[in-house]
mmCIF file of C-alpha atoms and ligand atoms in Angstrom:
data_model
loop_
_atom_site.group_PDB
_atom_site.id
_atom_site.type_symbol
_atom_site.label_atom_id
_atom_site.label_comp_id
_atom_site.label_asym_id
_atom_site.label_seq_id
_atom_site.Cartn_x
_atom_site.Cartn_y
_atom_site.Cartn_z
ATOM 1 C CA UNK W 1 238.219 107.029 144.155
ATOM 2 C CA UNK W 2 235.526 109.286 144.935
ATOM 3 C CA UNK W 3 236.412 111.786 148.219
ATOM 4 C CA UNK W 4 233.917 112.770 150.139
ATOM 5 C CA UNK W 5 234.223 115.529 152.573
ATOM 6 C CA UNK W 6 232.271 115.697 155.472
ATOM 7 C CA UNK W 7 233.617 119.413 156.873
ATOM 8 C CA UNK W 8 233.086 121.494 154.016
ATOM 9 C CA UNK W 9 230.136 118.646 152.540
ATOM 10 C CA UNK W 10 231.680 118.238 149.117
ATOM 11 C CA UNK W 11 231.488 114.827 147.256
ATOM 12 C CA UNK W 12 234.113 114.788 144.038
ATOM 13 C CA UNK W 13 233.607 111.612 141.433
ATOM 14 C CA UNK W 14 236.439 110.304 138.793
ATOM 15 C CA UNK W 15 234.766 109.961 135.512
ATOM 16 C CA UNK W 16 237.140 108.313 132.522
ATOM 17 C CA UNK W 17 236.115 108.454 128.987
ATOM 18 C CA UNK W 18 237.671 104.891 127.550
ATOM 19 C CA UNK W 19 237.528 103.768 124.249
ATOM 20 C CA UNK W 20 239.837 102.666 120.868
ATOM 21 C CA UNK W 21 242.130 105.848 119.521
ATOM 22 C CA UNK W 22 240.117 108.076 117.590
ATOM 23 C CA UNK W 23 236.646 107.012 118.823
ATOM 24 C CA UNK W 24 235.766 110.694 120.268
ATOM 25 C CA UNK W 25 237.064 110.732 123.757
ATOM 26 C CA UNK W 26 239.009 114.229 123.609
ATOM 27 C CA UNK W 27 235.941 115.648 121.048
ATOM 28 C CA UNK W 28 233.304 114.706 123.882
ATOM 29 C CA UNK W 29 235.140 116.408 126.714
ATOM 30 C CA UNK W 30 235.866 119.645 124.310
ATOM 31 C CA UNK W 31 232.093 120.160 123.473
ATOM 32 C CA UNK W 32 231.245 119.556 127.206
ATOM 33 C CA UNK W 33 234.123 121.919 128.453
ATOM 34 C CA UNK W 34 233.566 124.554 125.352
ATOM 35 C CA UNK W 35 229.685 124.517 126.493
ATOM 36 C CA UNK W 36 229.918 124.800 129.715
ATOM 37 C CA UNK W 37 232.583 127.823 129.057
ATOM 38 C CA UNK W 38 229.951 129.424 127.123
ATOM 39 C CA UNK W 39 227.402 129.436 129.599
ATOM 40 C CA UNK W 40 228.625 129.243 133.400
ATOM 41 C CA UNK W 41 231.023 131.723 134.185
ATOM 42 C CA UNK W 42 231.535 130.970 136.936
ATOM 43 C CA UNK W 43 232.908 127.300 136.104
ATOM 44 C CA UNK W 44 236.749 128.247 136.547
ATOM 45 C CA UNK W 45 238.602 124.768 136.064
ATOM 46 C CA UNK W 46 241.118 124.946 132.955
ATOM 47 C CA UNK W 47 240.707 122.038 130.661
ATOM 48 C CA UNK W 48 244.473 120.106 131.026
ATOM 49 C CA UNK W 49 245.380 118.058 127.707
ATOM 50 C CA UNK W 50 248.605 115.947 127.564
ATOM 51 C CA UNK W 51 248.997 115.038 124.160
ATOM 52 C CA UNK W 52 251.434 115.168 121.247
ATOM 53 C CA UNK W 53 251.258 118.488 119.046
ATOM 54 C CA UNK W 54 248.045 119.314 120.197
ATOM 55 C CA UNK W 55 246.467 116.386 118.511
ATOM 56 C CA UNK W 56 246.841 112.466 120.177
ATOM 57 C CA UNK W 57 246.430 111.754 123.506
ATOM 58 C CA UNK W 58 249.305 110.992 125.054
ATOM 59 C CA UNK W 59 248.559 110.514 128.455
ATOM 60 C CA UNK W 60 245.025 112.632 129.493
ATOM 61 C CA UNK W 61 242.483 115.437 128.815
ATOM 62 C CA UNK W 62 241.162 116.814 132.091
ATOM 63 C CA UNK W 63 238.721 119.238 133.771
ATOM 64 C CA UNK W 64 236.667 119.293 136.494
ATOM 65 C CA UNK W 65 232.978 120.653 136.849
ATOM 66 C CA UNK W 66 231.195 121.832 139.367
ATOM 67 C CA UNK W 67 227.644 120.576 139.607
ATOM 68 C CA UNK W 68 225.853 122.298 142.406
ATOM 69 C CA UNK W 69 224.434 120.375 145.808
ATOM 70 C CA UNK W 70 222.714 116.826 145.811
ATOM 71 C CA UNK W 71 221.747 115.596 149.154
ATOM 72 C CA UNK W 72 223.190 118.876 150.547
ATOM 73 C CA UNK W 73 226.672 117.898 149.200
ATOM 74 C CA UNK W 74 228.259 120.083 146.409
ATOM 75 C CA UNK W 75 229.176 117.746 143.939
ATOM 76 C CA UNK W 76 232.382 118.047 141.799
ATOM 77 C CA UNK W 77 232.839 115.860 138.610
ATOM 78 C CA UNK W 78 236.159 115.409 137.599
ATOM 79 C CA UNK W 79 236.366 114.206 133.506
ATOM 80 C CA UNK W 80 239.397 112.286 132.314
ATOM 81 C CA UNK W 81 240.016 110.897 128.806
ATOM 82 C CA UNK W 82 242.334 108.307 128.464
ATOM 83 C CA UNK W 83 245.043 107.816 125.406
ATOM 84 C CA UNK W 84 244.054 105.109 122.716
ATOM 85 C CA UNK W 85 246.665 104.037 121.027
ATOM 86 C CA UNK W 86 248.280 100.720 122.241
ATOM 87 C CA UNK W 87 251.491 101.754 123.356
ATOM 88 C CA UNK W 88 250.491 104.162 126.138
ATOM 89 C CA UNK W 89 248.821 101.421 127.993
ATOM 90 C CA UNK W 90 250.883 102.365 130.990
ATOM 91 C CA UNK W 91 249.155 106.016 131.364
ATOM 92 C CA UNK W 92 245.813 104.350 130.440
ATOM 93 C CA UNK W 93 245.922 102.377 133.646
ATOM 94 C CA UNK W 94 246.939 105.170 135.712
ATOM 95 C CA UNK W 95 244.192 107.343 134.586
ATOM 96 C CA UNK W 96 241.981 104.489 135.614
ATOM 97 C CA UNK W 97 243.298 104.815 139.104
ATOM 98 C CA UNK W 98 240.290 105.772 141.449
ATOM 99 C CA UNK W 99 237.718 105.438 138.510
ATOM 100 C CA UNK W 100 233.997 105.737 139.647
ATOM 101 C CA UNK W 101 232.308 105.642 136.565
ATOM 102 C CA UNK W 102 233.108 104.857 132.860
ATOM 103 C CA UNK W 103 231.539 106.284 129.499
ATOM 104 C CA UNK W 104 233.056 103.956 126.974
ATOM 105 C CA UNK W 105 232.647 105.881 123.464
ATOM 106 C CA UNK W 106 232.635 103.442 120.458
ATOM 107 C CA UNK W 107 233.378 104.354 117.345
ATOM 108 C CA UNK W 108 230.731 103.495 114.901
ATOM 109 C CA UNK W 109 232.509 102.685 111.918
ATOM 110 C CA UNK W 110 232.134 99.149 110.335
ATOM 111 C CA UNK W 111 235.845 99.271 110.208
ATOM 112 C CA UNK W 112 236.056 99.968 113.699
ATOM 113 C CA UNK W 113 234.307 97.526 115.293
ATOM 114 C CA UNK W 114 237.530 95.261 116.445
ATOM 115 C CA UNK W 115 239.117 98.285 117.941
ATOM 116 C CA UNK W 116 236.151 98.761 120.292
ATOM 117 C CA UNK W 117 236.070 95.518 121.776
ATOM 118 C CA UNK W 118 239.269 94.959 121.937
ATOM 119 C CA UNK W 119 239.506 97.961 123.621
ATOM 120 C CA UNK W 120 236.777 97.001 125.952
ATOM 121 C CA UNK W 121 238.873 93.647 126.777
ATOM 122 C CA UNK W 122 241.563 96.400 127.642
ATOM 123 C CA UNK W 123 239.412 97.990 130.097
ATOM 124 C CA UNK W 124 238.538 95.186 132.104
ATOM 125 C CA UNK W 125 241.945 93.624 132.160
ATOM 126 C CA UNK W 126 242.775 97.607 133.436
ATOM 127 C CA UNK W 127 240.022 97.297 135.983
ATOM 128 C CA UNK W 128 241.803 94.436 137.140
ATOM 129 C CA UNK W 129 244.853 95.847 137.284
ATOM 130 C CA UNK W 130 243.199 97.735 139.981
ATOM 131 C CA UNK W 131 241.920 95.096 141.393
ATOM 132 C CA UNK W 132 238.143 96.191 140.031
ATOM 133 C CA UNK W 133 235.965 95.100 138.162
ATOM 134 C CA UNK W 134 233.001 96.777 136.024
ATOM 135 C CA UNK W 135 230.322 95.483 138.459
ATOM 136 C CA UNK W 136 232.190 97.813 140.805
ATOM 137 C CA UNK W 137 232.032 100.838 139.157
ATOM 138 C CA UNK W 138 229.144 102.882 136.581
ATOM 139 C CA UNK W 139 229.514 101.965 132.529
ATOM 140 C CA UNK W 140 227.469 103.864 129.930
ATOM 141 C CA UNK W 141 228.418 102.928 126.221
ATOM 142 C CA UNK W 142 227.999 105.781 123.898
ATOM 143 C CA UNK W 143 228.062 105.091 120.010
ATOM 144 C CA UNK W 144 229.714 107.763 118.676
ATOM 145 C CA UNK W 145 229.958 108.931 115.502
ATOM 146 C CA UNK W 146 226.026 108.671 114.538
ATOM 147 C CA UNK W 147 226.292 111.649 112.415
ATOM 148 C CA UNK W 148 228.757 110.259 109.840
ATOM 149 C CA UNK W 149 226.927 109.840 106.551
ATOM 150 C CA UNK W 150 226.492 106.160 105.217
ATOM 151 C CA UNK W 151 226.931 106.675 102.010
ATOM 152 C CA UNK W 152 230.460 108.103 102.158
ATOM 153 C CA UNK W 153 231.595 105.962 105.082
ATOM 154 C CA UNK W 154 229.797 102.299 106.198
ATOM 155 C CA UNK W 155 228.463 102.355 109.769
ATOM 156 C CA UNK W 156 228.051 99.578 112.027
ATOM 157 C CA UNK W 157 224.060 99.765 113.119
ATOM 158 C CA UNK W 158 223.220 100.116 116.820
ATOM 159 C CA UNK W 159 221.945 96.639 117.142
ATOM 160 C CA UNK W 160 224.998 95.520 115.867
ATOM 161 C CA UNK W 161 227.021 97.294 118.319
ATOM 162 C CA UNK W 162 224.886 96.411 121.251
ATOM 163 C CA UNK W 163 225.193 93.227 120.325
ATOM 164 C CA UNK W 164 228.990 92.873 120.209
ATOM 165 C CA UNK W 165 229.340 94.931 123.086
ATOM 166 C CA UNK W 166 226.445 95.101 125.441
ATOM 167 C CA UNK W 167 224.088 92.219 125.047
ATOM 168 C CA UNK W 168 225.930 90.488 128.467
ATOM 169 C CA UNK W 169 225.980 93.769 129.747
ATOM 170 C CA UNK W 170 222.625 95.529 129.125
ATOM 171 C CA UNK W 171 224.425 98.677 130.078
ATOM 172 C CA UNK W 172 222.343 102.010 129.033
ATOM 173 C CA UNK W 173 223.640 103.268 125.606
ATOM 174 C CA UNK W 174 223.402 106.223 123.555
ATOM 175 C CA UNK W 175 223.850 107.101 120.021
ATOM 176 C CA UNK W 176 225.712 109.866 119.728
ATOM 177 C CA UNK W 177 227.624 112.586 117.842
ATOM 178 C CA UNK W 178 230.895 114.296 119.810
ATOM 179 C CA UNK W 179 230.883 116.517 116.596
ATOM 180 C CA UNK W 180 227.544 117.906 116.293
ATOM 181 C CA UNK W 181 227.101 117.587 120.257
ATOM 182 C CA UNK W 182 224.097 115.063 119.846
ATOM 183 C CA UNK W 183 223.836 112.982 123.099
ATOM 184 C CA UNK W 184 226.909 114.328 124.448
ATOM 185 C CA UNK W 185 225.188 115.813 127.560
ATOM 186 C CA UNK W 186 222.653 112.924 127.838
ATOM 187 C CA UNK W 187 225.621 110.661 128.307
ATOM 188 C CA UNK W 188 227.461 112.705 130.783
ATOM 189 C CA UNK W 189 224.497 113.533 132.837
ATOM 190 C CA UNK W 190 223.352 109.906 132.849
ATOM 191 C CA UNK W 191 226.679 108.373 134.097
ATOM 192 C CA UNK W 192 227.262 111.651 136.648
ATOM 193 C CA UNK W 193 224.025 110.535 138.184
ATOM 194 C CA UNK W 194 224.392 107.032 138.193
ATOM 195 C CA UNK W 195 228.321 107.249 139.630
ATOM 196 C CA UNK W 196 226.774 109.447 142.580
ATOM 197 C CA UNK W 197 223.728 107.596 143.472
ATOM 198 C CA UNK W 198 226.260 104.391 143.462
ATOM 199 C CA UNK W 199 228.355 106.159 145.758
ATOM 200 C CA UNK W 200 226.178 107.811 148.549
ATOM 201 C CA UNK W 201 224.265 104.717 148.052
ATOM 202 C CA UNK W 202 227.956 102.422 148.939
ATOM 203 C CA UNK W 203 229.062 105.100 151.615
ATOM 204 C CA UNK W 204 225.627 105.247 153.490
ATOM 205 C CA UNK W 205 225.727 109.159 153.303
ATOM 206 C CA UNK W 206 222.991 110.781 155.144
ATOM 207 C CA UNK W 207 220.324 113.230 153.576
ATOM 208 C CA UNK W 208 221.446 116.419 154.396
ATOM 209 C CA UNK B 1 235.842 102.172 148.275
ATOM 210 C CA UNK B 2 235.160 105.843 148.588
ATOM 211 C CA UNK B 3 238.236 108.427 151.077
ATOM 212 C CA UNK B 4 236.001 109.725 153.655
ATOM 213 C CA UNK B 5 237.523 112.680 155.154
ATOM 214 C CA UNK B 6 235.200 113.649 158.599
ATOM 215 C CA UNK B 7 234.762 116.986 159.737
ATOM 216 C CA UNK B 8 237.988 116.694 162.742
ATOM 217 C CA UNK B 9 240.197 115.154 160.497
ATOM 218 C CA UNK B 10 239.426 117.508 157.479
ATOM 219 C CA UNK B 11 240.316 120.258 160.408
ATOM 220 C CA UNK B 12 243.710 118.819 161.895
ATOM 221 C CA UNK B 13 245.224 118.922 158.887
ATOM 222 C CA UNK B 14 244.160 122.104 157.338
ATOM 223 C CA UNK B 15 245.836 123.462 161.140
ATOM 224 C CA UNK B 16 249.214 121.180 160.103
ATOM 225 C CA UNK B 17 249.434 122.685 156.569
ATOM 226 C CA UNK B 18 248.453 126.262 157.705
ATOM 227 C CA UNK B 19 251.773 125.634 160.482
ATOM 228 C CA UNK B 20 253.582 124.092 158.069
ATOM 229 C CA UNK B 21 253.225 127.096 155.269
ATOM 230 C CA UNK B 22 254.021 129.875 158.196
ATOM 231 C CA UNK B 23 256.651 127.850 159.660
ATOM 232 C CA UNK B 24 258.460 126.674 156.591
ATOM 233 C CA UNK B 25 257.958 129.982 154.463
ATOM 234 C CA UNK B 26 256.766 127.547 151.268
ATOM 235 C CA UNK B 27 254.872 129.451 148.701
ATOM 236 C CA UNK B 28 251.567 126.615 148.955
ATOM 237 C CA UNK B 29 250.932 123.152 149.917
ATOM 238 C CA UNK B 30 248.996 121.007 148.384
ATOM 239 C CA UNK B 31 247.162 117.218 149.109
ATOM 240 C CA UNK B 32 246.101 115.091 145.981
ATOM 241 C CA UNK B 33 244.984 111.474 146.368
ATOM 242 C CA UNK B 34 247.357 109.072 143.805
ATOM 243 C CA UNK B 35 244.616 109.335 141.415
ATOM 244 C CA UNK B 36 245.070 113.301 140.598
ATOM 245 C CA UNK B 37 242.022 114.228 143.318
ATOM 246 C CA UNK B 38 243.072 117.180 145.662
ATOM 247 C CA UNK B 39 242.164 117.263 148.976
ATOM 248 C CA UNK B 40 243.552 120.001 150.836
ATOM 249 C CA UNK B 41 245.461 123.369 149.932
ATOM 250 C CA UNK B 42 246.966 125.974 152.181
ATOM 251 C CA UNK B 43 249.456 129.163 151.059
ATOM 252 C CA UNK B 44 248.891 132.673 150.626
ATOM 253 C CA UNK B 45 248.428 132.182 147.264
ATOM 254 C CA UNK B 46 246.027 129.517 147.390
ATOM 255 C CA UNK B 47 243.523 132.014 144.386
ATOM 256 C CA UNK B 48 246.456 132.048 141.782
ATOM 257 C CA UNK B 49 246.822 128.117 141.727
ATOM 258 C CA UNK B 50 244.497 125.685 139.590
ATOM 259 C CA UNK B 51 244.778 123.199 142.770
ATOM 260 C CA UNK B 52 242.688 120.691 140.335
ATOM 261 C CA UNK B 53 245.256 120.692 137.518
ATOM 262 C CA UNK B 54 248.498 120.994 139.684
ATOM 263 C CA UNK B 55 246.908 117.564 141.544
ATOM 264 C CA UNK B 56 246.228 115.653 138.274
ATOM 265 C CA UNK B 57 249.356 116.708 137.226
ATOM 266 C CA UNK B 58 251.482 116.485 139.712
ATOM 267 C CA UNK B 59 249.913 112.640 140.229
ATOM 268 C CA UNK B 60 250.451 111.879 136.826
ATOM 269 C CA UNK B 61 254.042 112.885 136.854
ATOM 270 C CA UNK B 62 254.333 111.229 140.007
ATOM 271 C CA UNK B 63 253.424 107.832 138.531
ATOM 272 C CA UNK B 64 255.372 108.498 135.489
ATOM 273 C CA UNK B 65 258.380 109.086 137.233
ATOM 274 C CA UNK B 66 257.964 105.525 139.509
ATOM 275 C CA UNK B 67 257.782 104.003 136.212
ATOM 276 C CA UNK B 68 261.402 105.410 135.303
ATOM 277 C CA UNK B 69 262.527 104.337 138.276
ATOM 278 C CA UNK B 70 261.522 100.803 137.595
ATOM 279 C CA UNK B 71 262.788 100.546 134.502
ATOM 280 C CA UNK B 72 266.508 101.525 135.605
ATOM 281 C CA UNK B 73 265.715 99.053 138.295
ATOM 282 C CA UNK B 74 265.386 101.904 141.069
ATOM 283 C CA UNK B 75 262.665 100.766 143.702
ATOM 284 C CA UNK B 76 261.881 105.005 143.449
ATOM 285 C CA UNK B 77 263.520 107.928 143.750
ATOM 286 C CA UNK B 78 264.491 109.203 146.638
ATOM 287 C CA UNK B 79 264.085 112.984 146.148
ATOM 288 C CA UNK B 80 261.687 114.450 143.419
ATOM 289 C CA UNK B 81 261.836 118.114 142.885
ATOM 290 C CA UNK B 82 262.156 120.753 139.917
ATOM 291 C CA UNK B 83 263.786 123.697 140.338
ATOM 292 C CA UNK B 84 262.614 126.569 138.401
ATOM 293 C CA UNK B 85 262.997 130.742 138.573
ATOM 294 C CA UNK B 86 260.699 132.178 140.924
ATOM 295 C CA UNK B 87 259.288 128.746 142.301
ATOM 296 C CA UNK B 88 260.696 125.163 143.221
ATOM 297 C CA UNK B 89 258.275 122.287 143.414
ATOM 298 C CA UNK B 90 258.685 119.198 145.353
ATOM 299 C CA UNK B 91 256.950 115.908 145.825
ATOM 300 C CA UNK B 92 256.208 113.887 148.727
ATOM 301 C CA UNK B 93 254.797 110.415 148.780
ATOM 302 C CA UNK B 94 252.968 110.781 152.793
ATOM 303 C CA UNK B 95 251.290 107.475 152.179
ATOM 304 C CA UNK B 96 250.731 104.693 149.200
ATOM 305 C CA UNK B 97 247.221 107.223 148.834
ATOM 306 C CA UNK B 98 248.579 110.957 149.047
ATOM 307 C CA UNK B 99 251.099 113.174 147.633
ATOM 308 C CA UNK B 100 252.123 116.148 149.236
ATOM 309 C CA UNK B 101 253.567 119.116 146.713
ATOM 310 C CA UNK B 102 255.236 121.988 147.717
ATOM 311 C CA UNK B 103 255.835 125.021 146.339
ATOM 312 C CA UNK B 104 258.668 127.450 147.605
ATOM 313 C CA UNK B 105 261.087 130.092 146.509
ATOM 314 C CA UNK B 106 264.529 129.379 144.880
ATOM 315 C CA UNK B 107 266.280 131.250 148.206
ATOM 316 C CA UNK B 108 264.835 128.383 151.033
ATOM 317 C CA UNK B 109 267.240 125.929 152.211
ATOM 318 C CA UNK B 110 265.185 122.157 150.148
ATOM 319 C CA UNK B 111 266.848 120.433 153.403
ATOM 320 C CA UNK B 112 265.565 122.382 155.773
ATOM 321 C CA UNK B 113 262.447 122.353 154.077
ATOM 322 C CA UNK B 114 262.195 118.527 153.836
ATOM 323 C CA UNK B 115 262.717 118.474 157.531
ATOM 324 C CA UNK B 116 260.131 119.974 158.424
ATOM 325 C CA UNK B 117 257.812 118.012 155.407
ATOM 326 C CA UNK B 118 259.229 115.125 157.541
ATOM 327 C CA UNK B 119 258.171 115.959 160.543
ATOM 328 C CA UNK B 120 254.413 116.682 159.667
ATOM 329 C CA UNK B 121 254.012 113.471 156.749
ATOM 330 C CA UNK B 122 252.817 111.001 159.347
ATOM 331 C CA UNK B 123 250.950 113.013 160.676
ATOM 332 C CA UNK B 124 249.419 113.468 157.727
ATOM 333 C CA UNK B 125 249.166 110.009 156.882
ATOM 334 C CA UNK B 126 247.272 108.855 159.713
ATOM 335 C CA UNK B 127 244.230 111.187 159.619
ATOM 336 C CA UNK B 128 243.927 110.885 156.216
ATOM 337 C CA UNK B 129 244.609 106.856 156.587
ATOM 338 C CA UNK B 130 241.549 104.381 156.329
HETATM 339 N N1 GDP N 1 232.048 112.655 112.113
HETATM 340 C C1 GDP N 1 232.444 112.585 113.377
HETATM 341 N N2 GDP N 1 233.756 112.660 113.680
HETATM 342 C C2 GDP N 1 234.120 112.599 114.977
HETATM 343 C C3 GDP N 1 233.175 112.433 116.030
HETATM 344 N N3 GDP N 1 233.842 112.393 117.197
HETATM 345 C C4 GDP N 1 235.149 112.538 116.891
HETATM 346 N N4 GDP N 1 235.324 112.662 115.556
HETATM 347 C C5 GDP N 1 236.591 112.825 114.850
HETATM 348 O O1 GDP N 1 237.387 111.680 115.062
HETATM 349 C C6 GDP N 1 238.753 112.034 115.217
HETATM 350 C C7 GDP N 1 239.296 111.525 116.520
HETATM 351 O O2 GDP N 1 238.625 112.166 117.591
HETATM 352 P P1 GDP N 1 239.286 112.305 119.039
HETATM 353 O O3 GDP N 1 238.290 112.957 119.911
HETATM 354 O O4 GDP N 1 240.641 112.912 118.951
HETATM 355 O O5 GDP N 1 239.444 110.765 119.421
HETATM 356 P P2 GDP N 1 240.098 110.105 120.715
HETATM 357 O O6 GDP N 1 241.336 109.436 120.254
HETATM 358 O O7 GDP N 1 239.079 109.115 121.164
HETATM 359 O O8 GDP N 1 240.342 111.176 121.740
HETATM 360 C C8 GDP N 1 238.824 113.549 115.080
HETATM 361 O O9 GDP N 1 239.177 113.861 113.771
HETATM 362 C C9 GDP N 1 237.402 113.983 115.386
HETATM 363 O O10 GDP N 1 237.075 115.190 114.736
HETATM 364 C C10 GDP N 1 231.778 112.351 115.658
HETATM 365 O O11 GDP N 1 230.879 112.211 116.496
HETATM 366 N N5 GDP N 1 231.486 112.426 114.328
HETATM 367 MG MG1 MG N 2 242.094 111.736 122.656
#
């Protein structure tokens, strides 16, 4: 649920990265939190990671970021990843709770290509658990994974994944690589934008 | 469906929590909506808390621990606190939207303490309510 402050003129976002386990979730918010370590010192929010032995999600990665004044608002992001695996469906929802935007990260693998849309199924039936849907809130799909080399390891095309995924959606979409860091800002600026636009645009939120 | 806090409310109940931290000698207070977003903090120590993480966290185990209680058929529990060396912790539910945490030393009195979270949750509640 995005908060907006009117006293000290803050606006803060919830921003969940959803996808099948192993798609790139936790690897997009480390290159976005090890980047923005490297060059803002002043960002001071800790990256939070509830997982098993440092490895699968269990329940969330977090941090927030601090992205200056739009509108005369300072604007605070706050990035969640959500746990893939099936059986932690119950933190999944909960990290869903208050969700104003959504990057979906796909995994483009041939052999992956169930997993993602089942795992977009998930999300809506999780929207609705909410009582949402995705008309209510910002989607970007990011097909991840871009850099893997074909020859070792088949890859679903683009225009096969938009297909499966998007073609009822026309959502924007990025190819992407959480390892090499190729798109991974694109797709977080993109949906940061869109999220706030959507909500100064749903909260009537006067130009400061 | 955005929380607009305006610029009276946002005031009140900074005043309540600064009271309530002088009044009840707790360590730091702290508002998070459900979903892990914090809202307000008050406490002398208010620089040597991540206020982010301790909200998303605190929310988290929040939810967690309603699921528990479900699943031994408890409706919730009644009293959520952890006790630790230098600092206890307790949770508040002031509305279905906000949690309320609480930091204080080992050597206050929890009941007094929840007395006086009593007294000021409603309060609470309603400015930050809809
Ligand atoms: N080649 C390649 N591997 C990736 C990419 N993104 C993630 N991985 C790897 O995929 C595995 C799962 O990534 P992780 O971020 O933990 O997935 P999550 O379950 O969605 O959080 C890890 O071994 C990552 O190193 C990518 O863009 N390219
Ligand atoms: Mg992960």
């Amino acid at each position: 649920m995005a908060t907006i402050n009117l006293k000290d003129k803050s606006i803060r976002i919830k921003l969940v990265y959803y996808g099948p386990g192993r798609s790139g979730k936790t690897t997009n918010l480390e290159y976005i939190y090890n980047k923005i370590q490297e060059n803002d010192e002043k960002q001071k929010g800790k990256m939070v990671s509830i997982d098993t032995n440092g490895d699968r999600t269990m329940f969330f990665d977090f941090f927030p970021i601090d992205l200056g004044k739009i509108n005369g608002f300072a604007l605070k992001l706050q990035l969640y990843t959500t746990p893939g695996q099936v059986k932690y469906e119950f933190t999944r929802r909960l990290v869903l709770k208050g969700v104003d935007g959504i990057v979906f990260v796909a995994d483009s693998m041939a052999s992956r290509q169930e997993a993602n849309a089942q795992s977009f199924e998930n999300l809506k039936e999780n929207l609705a658990f909410h009582n949402k849907t995705l008309s209510d809130i910002k989607v970007v799909f990011q097909w991840n994974k871009r850099d893997i080399d074909e020859n070792l390891i088949p890859l679903a095309s683009v225009e096969e994944m938009e297909k499966t995924l998007n073609s009822k959606y026309g959502y924007t979409s990025f190819p992407a690589s959480a390892e090499t860091g190729l798109n991974v800002f694109k797709t977080v600026n993109y949906i940061a934008k869109e999220t706030v636009k959507h909500v100064i645009a749903l909260n009537d939120i006067k130009k400061g | 469906m955005s929380l607009i806090i305006n610029k009276e409310s946002a005031d009140k109940v900074e005043k309540i929590l600064e009271r309530f931290v002088e009044e009840s000698g707790a360590t730091y207070v702290l508002l998070t909506d459900m979903g892990g977003g914090m809202l307000f903090e008050s406490g002398a120590d208010v620089v040597s808390y991540n206020g982010d993480a301790l909200a998303v966290l605190s929310a988290a185990n929040y939810a967690a621990t309603n699921e528990i209680a479900k699943l031994i058929d408890e409706e919730s529990f009644s009293l959520l606190f952890h006790r630790g060396n230098n600092e206890n912790i307790h949770f508040t539910k002031v509305s279905p939207d906000v949690l309320m945490i609480v930091l204080f030393k080992p050597f206050l009195s929890l009941g007094l303490l929840r007395l006086k979270i009593g007294k000021i949750q409603d309060e609470i509640a309603s400015l930050l309510g809809k």
